[in-house]
PDB file of C-alpha atoms in Angstrom:
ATOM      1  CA  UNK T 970      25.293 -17.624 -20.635  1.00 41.00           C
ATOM      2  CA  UNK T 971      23.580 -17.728 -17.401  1.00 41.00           C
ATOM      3  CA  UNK T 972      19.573 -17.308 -17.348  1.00 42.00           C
ATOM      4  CA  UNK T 973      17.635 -14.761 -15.292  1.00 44.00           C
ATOM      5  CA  UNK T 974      15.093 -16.528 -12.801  1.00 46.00           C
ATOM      6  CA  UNK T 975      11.273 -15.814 -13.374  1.00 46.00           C
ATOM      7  CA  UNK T 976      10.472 -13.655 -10.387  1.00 45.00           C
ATOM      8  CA  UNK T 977       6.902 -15.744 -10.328  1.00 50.00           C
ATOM      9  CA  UNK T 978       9.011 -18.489  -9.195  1.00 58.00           C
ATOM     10  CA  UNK T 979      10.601 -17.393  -6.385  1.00 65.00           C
ATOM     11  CA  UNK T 980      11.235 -19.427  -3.594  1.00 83.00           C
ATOM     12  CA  UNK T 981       8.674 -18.986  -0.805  1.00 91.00           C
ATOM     13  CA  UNK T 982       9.415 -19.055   3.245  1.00 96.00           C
ATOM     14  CA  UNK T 983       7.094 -19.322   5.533  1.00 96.00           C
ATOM     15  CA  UNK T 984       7.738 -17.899   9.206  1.00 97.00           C
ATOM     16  CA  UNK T 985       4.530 -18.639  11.906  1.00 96.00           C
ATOM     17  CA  UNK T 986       4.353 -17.291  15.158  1.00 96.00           C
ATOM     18  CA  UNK T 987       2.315 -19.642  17.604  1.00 94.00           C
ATOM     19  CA  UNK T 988       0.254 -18.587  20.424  1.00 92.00           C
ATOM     20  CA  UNK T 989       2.455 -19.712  22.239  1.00 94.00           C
ATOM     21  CA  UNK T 990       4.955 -17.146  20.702  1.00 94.00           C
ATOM     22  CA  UNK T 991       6.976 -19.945  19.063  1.00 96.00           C
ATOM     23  CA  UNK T 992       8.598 -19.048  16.124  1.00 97.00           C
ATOM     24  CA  UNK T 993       9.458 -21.693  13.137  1.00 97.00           C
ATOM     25  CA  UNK T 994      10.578 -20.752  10.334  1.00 97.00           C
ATOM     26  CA  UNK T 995       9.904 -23.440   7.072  1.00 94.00           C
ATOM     27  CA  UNK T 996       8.624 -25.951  10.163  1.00 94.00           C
ATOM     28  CA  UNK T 997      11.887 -25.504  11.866  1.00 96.00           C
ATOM     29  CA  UNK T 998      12.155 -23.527  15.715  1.00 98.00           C
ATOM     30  CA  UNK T 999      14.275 -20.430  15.184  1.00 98.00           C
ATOM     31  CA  UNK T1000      14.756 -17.059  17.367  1.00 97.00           C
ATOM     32  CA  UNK T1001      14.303 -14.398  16.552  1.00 96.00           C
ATOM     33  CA  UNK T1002      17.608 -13.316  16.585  1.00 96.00           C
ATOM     34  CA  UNK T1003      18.375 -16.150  13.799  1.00 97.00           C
ATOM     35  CA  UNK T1004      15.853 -15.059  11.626  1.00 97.00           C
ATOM     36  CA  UNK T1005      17.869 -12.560   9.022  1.00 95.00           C
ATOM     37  CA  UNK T1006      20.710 -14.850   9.239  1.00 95.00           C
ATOM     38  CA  UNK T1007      18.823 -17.648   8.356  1.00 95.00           C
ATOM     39  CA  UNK T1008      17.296 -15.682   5.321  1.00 95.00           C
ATOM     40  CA  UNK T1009      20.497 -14.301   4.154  1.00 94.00           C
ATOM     41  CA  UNK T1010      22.174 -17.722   3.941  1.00 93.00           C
ATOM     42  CA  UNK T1011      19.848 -19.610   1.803  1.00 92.00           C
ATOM     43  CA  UNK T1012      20.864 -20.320  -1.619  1.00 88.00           C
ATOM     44  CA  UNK T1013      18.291 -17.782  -2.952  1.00 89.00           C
ATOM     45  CA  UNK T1014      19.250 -14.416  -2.451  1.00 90.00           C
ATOM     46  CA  UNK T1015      17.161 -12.524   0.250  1.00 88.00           C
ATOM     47  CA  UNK T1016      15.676  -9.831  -2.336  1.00 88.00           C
ATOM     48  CA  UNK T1017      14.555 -12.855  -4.549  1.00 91.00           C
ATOM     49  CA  UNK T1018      12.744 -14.183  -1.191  1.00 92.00           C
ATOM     50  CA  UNK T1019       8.783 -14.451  -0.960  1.00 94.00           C
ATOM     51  CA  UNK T1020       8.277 -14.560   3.139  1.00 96.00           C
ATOM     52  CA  UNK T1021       5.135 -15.170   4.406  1.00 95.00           C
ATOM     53  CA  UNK T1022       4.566 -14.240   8.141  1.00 96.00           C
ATOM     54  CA  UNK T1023       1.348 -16.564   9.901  1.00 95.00           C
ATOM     55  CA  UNK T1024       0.807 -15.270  13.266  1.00 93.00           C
ATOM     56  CA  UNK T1025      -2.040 -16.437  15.654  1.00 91.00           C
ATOM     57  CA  UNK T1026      -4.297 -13.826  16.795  1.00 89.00           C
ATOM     58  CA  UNK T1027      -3.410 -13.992  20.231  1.00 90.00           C
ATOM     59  CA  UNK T1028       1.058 -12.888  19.594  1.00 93.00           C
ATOM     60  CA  UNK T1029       1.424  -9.422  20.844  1.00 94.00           C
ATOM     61  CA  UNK T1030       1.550  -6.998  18.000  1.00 93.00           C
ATOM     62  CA  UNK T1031       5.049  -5.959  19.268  1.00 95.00           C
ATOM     63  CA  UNK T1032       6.608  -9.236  18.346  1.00 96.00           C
ATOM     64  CA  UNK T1033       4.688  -9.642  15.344  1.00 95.00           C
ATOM     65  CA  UNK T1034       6.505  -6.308  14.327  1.00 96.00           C
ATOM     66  CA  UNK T1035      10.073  -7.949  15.663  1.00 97.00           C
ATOM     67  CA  UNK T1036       9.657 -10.648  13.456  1.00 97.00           C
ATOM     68  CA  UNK T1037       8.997  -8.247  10.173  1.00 96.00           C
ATOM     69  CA  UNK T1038      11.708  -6.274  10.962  1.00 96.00           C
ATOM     70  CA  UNK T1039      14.100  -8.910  11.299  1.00 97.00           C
ATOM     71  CA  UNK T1040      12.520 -10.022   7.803  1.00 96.00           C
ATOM     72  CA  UNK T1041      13.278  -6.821   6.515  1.00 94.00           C
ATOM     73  CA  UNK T1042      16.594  -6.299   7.905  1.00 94.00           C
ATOM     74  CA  UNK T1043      17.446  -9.441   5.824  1.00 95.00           C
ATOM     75  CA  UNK T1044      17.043  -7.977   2.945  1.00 94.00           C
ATOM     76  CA  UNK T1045      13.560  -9.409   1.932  1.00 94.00           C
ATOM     77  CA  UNK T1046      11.399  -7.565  -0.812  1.00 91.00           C
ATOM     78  CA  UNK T1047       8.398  -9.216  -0.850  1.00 92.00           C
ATOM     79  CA  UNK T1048       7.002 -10.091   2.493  1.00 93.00           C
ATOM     80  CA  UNK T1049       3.310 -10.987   2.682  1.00 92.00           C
ATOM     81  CA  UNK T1050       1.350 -11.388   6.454  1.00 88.00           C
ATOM     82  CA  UNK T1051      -1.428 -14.451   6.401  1.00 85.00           C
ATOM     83  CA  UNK T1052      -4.093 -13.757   8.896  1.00 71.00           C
ATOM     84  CA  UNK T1053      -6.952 -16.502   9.353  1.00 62.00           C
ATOM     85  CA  UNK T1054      -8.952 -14.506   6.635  1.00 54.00           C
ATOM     86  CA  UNK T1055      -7.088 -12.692   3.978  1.00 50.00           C
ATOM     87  CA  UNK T1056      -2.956 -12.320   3.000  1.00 54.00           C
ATOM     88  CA  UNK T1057      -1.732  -8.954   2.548  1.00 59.00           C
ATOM     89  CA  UNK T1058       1.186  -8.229   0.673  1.00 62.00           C
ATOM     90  CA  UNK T1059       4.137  -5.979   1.852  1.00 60.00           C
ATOM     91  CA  UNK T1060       6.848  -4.455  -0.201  1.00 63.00           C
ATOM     92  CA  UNK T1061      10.063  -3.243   0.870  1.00 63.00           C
ATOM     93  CA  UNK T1062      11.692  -0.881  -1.340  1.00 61.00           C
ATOM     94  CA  UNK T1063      14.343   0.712   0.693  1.00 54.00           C
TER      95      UNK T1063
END
């Protein structure tokens, strides 16, 4: 009998965007174009993902909104965005 995970307990990715417009993804470089592939081959299943996105104040908006996509594209329900002064959470039900 297998048991259900605890959703509290997901696993949790973090994805920063320097000012530099460097992305990492857990520490590691990655392009964007690696980032829902990345996602969707961890051992956790993307919708059982927590991503947090940390971008520096200074990365255009437009590839802050690359990088979410791609997060979403993946699969990803919960998605939060850390600025320097709050987190807000994102949900993606469709």
């Amino acid at each position: 009998v297998g048991h259900a995970k605890n959703l509290d307990q997901m696993e949790v990715v973090v994805i920063s965007i320097s000012r530099e417009v460097q992305i990492q993804m857990d520490g590691e470089p990655v392009g964007l174009h690696e980032i829902a592939g990345r996602l969707q081959g961890m051992s956790t299943p993307a919708a059982n993902l927590r991503v947090a996105v940390r971008a520096d104040r200074a990365v255009p908006t437009g590839r802050l909104a690359e990088v979410l996509e791609a997060v979403r594209l993946a699969g990803v329900r919960r998605l939060g965005l850390v600025t320097d002064s709050a987190t807000t959470e994102l949900t993606n039900d469709g």
